[in-house]
Coordinates of C-alpha atoms in Angstrom, one line a residue:
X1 CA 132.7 25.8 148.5
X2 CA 130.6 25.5 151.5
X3 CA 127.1 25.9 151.6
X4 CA 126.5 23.5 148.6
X5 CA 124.6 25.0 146.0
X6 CA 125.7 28.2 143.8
X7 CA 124.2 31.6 145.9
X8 CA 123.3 29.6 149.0
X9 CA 126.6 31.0 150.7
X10 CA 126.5 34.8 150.8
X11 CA 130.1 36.5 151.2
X12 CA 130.6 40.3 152.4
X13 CA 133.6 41.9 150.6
X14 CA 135.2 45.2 152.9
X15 CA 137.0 47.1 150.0
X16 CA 137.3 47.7 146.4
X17 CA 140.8 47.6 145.9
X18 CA 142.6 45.3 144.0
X19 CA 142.7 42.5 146.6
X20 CA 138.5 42.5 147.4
X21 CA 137.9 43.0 143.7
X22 CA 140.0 40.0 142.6
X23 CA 138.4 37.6 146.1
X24 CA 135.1 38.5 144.5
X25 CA 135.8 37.2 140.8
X26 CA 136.9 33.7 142.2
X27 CA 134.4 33.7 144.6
X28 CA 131.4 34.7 142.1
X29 CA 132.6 31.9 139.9
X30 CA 130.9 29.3 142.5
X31 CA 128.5 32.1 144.7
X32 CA 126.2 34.0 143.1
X33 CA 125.7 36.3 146.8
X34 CA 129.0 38.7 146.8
X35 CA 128.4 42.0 148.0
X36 CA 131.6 44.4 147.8
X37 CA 131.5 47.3 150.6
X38 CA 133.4 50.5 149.8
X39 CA 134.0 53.4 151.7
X40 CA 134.9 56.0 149.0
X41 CA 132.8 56.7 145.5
X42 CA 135.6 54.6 143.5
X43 CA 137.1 51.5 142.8
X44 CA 140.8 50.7 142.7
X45 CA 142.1 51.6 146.5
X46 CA 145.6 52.8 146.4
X47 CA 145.2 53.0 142.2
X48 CA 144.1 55.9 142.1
X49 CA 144.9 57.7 138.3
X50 CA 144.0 61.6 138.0
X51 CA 143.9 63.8 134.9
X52 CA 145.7 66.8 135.2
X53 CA 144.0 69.4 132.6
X54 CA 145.7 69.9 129.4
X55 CA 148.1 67.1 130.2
X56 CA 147.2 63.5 130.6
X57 CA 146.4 61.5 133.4
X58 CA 148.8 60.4 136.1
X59 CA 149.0 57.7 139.1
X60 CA 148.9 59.3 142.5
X61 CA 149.3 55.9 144.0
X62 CA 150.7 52.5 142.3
X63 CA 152.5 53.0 139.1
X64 CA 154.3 50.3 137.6
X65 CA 153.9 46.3 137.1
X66 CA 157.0 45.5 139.8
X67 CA 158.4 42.3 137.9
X68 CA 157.6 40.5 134.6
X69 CA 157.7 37.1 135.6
X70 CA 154.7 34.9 136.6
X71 CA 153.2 38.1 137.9
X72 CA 149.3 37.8 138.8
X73 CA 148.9 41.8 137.9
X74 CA 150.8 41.1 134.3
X75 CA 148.5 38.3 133.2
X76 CA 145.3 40.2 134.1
X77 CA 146.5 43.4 131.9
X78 CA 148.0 41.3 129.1
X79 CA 144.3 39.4 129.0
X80 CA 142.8 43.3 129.3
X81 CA 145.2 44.6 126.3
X82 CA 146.5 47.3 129.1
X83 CA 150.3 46.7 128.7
X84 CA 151.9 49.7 127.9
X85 CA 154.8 48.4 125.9
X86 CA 156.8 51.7 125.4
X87 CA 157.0 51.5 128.9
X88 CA 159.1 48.5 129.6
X89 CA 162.2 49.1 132.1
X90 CA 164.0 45.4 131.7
X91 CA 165.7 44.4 134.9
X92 CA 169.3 44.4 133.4
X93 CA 171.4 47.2 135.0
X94 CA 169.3 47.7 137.7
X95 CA 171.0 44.5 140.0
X96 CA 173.4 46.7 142.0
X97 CA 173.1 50.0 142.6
X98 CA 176.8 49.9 142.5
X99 CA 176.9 49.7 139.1
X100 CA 174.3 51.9 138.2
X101 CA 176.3 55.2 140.1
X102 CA 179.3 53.7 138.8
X103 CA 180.2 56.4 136.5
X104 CA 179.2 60.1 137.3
X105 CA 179.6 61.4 133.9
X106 CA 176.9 58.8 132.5
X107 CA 175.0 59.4 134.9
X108 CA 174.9 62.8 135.0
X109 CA 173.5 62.2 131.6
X110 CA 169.9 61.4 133.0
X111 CA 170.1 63.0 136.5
X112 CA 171.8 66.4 137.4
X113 CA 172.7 66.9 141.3
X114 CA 172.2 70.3 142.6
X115 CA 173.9 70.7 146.4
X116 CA 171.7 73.0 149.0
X117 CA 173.0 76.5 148.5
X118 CA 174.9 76.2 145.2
X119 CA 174.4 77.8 142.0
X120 CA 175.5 75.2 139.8
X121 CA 175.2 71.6 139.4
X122 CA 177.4 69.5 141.4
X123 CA 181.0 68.7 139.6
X124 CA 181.7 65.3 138.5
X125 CA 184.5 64.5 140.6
X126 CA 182.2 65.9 143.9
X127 CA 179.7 64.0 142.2
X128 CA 181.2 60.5 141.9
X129 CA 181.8 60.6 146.0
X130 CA 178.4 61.5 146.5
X131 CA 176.7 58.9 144.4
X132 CA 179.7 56.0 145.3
X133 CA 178.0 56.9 149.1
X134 CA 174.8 56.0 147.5
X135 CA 175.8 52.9 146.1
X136 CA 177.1 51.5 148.9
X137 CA 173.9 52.5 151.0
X138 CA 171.5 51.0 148.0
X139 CA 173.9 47.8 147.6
X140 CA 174.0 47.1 151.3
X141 CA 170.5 47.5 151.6
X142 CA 170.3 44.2 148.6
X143 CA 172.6 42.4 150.8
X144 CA 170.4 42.6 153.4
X145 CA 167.2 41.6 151.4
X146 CA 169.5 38.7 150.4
X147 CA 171.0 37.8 153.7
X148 CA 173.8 38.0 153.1
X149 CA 175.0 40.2 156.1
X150 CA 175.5 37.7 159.1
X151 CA 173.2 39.7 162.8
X152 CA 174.8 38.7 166.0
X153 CA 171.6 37.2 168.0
X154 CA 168.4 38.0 167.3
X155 CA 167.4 41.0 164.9
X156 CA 168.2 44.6 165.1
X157 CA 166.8 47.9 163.6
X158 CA 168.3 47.9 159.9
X159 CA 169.7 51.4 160.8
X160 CA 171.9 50.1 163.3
X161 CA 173.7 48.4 160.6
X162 CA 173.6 51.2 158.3
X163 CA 175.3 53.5 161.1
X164 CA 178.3 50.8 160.9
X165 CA 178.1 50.5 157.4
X166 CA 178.2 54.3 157.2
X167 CA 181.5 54.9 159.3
X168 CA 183.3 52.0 157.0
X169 CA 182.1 53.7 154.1
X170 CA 183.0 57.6 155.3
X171 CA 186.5 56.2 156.1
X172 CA 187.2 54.8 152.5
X173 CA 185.5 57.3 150.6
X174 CA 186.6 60.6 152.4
X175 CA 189.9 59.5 153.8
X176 CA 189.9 62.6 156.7
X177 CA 189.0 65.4 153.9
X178 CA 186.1 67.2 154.9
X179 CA 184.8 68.0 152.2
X180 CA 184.9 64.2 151.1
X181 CA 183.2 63.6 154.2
X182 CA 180.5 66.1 154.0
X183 CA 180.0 64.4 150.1
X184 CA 179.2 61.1 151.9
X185 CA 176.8 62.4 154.2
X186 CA 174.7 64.5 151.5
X187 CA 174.8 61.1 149.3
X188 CA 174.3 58.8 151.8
X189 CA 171.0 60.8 153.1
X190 CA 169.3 61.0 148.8
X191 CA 169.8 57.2 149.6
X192 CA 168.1 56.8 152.7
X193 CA 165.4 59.2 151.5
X194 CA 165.3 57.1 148.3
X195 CA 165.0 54.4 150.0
X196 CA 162.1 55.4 152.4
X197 CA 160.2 55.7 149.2
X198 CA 161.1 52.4 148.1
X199 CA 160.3 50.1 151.0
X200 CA 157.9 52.8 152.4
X201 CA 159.3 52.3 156.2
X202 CA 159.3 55.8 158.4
X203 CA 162.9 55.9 158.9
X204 CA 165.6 53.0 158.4
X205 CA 165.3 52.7 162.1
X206 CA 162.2 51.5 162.4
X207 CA 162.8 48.5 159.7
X208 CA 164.0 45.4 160.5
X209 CA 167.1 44.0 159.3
X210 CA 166.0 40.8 159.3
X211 CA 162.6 41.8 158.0
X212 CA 164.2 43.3 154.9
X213 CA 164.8 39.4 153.8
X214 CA 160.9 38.6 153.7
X215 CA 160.4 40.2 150.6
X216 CA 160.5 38.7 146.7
X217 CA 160.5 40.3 143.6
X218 CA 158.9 38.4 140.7
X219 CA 162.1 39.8 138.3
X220 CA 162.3 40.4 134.8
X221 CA 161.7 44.6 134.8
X222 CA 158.4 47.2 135.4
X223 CA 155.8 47.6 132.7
X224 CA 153.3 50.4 133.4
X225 CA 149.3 50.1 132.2
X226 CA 147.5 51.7 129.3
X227 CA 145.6 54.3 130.4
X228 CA 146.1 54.2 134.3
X229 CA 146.5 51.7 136.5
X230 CA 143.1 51.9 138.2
X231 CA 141.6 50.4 134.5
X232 CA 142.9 47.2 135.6
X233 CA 140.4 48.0 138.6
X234 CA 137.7 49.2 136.7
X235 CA 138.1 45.8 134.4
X236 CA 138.2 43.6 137.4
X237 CA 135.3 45.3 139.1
X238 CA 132.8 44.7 136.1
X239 CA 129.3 42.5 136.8
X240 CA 130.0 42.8 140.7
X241 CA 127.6 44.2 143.5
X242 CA 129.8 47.1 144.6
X243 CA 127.8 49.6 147.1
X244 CA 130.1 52.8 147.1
X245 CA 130.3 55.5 150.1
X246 CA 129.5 52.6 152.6
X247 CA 131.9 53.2 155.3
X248 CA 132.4 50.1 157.8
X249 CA 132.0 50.8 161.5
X250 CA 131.4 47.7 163.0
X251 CA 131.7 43.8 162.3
X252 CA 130.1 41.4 164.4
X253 CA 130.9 37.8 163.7
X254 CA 129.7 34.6 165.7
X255 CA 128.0 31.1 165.3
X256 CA 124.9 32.4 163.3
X257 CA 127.4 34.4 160.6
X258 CA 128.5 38.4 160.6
X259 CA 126.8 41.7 160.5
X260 CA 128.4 44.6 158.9
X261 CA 127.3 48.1 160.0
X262 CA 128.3 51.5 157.7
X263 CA 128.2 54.7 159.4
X264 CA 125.0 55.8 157.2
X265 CA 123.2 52.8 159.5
X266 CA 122.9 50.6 157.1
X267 CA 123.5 46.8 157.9
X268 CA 124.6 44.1 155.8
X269 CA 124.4 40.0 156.9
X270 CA 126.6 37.4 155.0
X271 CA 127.8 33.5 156.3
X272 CA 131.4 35.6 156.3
X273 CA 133.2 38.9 155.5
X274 CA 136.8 39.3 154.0
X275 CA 138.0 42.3 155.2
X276 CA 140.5 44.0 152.3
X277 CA 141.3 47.3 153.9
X278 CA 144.8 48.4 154.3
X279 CA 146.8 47.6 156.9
X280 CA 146.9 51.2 158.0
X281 CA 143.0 51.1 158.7
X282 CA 143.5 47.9 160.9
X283 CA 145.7 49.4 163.0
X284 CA 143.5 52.9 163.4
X285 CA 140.3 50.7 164.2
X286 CA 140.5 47.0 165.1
X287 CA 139.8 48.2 168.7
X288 CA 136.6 49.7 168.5
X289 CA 135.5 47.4 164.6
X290 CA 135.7 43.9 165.4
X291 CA 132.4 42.5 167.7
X292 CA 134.3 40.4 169.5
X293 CA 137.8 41.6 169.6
X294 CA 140.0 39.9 167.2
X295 CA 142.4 36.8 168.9
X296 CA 145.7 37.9 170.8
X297 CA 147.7 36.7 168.0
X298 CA 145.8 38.9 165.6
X299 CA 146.0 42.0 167.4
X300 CA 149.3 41.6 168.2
X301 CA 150.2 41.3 164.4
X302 CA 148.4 44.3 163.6
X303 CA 150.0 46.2 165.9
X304 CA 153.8 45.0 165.2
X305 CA 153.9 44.9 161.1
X306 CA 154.7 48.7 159.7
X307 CA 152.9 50.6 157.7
X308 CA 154.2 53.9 156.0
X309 CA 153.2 56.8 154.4
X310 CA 154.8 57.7 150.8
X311 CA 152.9 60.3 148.8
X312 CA 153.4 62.0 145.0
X313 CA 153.8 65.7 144.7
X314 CA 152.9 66.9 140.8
X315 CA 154.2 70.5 139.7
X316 CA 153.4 71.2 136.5
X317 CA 155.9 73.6 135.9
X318 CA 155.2 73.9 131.6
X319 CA 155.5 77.7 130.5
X320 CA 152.6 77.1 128.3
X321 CA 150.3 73.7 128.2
X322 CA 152.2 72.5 124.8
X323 CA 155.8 72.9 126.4
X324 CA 158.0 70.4 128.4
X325 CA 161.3 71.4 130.0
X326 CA 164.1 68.7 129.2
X327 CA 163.4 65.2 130.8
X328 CA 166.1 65.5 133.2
X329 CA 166.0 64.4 136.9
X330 CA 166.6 67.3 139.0
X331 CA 168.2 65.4 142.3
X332 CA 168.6 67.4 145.5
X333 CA 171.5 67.1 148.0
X334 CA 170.7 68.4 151.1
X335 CA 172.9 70.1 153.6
X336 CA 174.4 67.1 155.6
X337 CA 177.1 67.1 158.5
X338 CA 177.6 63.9 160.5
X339 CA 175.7 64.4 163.4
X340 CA 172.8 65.5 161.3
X341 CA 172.9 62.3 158.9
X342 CA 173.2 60.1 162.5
X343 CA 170.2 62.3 163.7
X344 CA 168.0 61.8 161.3
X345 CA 168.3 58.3 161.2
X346 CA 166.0 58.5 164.3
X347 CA 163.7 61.5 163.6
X348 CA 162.8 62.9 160.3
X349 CA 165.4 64.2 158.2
X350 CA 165.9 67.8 159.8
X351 CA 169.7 69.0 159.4
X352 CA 170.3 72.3 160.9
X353 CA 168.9 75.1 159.0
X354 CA 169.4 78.8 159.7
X355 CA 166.7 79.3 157.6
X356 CA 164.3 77.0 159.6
X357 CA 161.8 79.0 160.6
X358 CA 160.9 80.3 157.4
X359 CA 161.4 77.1 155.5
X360 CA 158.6 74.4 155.4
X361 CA 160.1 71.7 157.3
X362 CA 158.9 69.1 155.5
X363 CA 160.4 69.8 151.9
X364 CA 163.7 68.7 152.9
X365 CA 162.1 65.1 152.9
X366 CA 162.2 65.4 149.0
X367 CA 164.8 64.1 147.4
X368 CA 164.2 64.7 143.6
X369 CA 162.2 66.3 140.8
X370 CA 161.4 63.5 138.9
X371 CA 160.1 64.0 134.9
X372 CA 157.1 61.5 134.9
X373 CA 155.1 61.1 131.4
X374 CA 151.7 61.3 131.3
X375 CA 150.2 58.0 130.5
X376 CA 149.1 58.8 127.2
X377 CA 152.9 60.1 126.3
X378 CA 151.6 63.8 126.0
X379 CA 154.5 64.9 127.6
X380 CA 155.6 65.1 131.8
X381 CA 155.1 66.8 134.8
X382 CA 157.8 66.7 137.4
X383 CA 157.1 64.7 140.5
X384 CA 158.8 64.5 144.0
X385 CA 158.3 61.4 146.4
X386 CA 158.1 62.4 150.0
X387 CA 157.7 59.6 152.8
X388 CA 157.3 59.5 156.7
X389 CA 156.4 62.4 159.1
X390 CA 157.4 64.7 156.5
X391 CA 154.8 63.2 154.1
X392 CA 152.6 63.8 156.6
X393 CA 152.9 67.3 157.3
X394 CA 152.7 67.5 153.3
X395 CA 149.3 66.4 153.4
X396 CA 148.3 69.2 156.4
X397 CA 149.4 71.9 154.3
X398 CA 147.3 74.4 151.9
X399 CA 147.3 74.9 148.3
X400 CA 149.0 78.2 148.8
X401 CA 151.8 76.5 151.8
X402 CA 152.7 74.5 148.6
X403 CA 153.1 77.3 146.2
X404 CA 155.3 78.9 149.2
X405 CA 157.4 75.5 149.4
X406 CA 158.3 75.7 145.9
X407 CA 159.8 78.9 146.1
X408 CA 161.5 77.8 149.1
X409 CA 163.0 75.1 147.5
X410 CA 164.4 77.3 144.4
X411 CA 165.7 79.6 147.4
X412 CA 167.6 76.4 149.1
X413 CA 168.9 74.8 145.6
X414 CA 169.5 78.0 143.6
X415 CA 170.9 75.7 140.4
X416 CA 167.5 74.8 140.0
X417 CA 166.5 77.8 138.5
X418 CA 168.3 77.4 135.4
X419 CA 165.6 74.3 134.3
X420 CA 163.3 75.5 131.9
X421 CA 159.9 76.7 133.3
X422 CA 161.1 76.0 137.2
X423 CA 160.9 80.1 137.6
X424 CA 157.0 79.4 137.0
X425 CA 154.5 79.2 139.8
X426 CA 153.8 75.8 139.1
X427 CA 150.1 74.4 139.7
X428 CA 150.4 71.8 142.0
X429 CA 148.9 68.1 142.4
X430 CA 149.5 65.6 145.3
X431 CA 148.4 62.6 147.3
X432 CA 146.8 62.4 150.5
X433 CA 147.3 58.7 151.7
X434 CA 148.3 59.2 155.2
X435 CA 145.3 61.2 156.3
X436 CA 142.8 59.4 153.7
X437 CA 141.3 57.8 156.8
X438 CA 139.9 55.3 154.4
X439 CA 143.9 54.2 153.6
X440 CA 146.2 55.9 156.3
X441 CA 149.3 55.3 154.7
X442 CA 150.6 53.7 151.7
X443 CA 152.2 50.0 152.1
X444 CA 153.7 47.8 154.5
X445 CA 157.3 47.1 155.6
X446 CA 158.5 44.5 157.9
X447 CA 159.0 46.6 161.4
X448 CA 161.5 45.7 163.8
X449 CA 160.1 43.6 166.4
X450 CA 157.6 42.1 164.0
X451 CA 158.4 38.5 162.1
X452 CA 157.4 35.9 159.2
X453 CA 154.5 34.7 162.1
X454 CA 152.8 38.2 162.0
X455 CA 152.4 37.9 158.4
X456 CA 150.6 34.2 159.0
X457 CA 148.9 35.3 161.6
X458 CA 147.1 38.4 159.9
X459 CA 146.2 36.7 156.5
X460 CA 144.7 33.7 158.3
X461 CA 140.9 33.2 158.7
X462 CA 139.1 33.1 161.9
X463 CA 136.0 31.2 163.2
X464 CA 133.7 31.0 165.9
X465 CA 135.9 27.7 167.8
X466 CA 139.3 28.1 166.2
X467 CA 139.1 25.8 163.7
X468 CA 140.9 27.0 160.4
X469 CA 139.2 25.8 156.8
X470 CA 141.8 27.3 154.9
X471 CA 143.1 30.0 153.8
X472 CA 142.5 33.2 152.0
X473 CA 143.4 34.0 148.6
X474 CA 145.0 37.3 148.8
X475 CA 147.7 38.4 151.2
X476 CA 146.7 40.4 154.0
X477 CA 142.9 39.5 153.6
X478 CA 141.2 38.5 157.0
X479 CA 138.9 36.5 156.8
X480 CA 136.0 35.6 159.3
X481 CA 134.4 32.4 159.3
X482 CA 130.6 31.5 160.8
X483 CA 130.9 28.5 163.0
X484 CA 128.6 25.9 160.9
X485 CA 130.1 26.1 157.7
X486 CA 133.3 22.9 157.7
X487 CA 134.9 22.6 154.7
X488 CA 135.9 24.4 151.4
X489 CA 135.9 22.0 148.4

């Protein structure tokens, strides 16, 4: 380290998330000066686990252990005894979506399809079509993320290739019979709303195709963590000088080393500052935080990469606190015609709805009713996944809005009803990343118009004459460097 003796080089951490908490453990390990900054009165960032009452807790943000194998996350909850075995999804039968929507009637099994308007679940023949749509939607999407489909030139918006992919799949499935066709459309939409939630881009238009290959799963299947994910947090977090409710409003850096300033007035010094906030925060302030401006390159990363919005919406829909309706997936298939799938492609999935005006525009961004156990295996809640714009307007509406959507929702998908407890006025829990002006949003994607460089560019660390002396340890942390300091051993 530079500096030469332990605690002679003081370090300013901006966030408690996973990322600052786990820079401040390697750091404290040679520096005895690390001082963590954090806006809210928590530690954990997007972890965030809630108890519900008379339930369990639950995770409004980060949920599972994505990939077993040499996965940093893993080996810090296997060395906390917070693996949740039980929960184990292995990776086998989960390579193509192809396979998995293979066979309606299995499926049906573990998910029932209710269409817009219909008082019964979808048939299994109707059924197939729709979910052979979604396959080919999921499984092009891998192709992409393998790249394995050839771009003419440079790179295009991944739903320019979906529209193309969309017509070739329409003509196979459907044939000319419109009532194929209209099976494509409603499955191919669940996908793209599916997939919003997966990659957490606004629309598959704003995603780039080529971007879509930047990303690597560790493999081997999900694992989810005893007691919440934010324990892992908590764990990581113990022994370190955390100041809570200090919210960042300006960073100088220069020759002589940084000054930090909170909105409360108080001001922190340090020989540097790793700044751990989401990308979402970066984009809303780098203007008006950084004492001088951040470098071109820097700026123009910032402003290029994506980052989404994806939020949870809990109902607890139990007749009575000991009760659980069957652990079924209730998944919704909205009223699609061809113009409206092309549509909404480009602006949030709207389809034309008599019924508009009365209807909460926004619900028709969910895509299913999800049975999630609490954490402790008490039982589960159902929860819906809702992304973009209409994640947004989510968060902007009241308590009792949300009551009213749900009964909209049994009013658009009348097959609904027959689930156990669904005719309840469910209480309702839900996330808030978007507006959280401490997060706004969720997690990156790879925009179109951004590239591998922007990712470089926004992880690497900055000094007074532009001289690099190395590297950051966690991905997307910026770090600022005083002038004097000129190696790290």
């Amino acid at each position: 380290m530079p500096g030469g003796a332990s605690g002679s080089f003081s370090v300013l951490i901006i966030g408690a998330g996973l990322s600052g908490l786990s820079a401040a453990r390697v750091l404290r390990k040679e520096l005895a000066n690390v001082t963590i900054l954090e806006g809210s009165g928590r530690v954990g960032g997007r972890t965030h686990t809630v108890e519900v009452p008379d339930f369990g807790n639950v995770e409004m943000g980060a949920t599972w252990i994505h990939g077993v194998k040499n996965n940093p996350v893993l080996k810090l909850a296997k060395e906390a005894g917070l693996l949740k075995e039980s929960s184990f999804l292995p990776a086998k039968g989960r390579t193509t979506r192809e396979e998995a929507y293979a066979d309606a009637q299995k499926l049906n099994v573990k998910m029932r399809f209710s269409e817009e308007g219909q008082s019964d679940a979808v048939k299994l023949d109707e059924l197939q079509i729709a979910m052979s749509a979604a396959a080919r939607y999921g499984d092009f999407c891998c192709q992409c993320e393998e790249g394995k489909i050839a771009l003419q030139g440079s790179d295009v918006p991944f739903g320019e290739l979906l529209q193309r992919e969309l017509l070739e799949t329409k003509d196979s499935l459907a044939g000319g019979d419109p009532r194929k066709e209209e099976l494509v459309y409603k499955g191919w939409m669940w996908a793209e709303r599916l997939q919003r939630a997966i990659d957490g881009f606004h629309t598959s238009w704003h995603a780039s195709a080529t971007g879509l290959t930047f990303y690597k799963e560790y493999g081997g299947g999900d694992m989810r963590m005893i007691g919440g994910y934010q324990n892992i947090s908590k764990m990581l977090a113990d022994g370190l000088d955390i100041r809570f409710n200090c919210v960042v409003s300006k960073v100088k850096w220069g020759a002589d080393g940084v000054e930090v300033t909170c909105t409360d007035g108080q001001k922190f010094e340090g020989d540097c500052v790793i700044i751990s906030v989401s990308l979402g925060v970066l984009k809303a302030t780098h203007e008006t935080l950084f004492d001088p401006p951040l470098p071109i390159k820097k700026r123009d990363a910032i402003e290029r990469m994506g980052f989404g919005v994806v939020d949870k919406i809990f109902f607890d829909t139990r007749p009575h606190k000991s009760s659980f309706p069957a652990a079924r997936d209730e998944s919704l298939l909205w009223g699609t015609s061809r113009e409206d799938c092309e549509r909404a492609s480009v602006h949030p999935i709207r389809p034309s709805d008599p019924n508009g005006a009365k209807q909460p525009k926004w619900i028709r961004g969910l895509y299913s009713l999800h049975p999630e156990d609490s954490i402790e295996d008490n039982g589960h809640l159902h929860v819906s996944w809702i992304s973009g714009s209409d994640a947004l307007e989510m968060e902007g509406a009241s308590d009792a809005e949300l009551q009213s959507a749900w009964e909209h929702l049994l009013a658009s998908f009348p097959a609904l009803k027959n689930v156990e407890g669904f005719s309840n006025s469910p209480k309702v829990y839900r996330s808030d990343w978007g507006s959280n002006p401490l997060f706004r949003g969720s997690y990156s994607f790879a925009a179109f118009g951004s590239n591998r460089d922007d990712v470089e560019n926004l992880a690497s660390p900055l000094c007074c004459e532009g001289k690099q002396y190395g590297r950051p340890h966690m991905f997307y942390q910026l770090v600022l460097l005083r002038k004097k300091k000129t190696s790290w051993n």
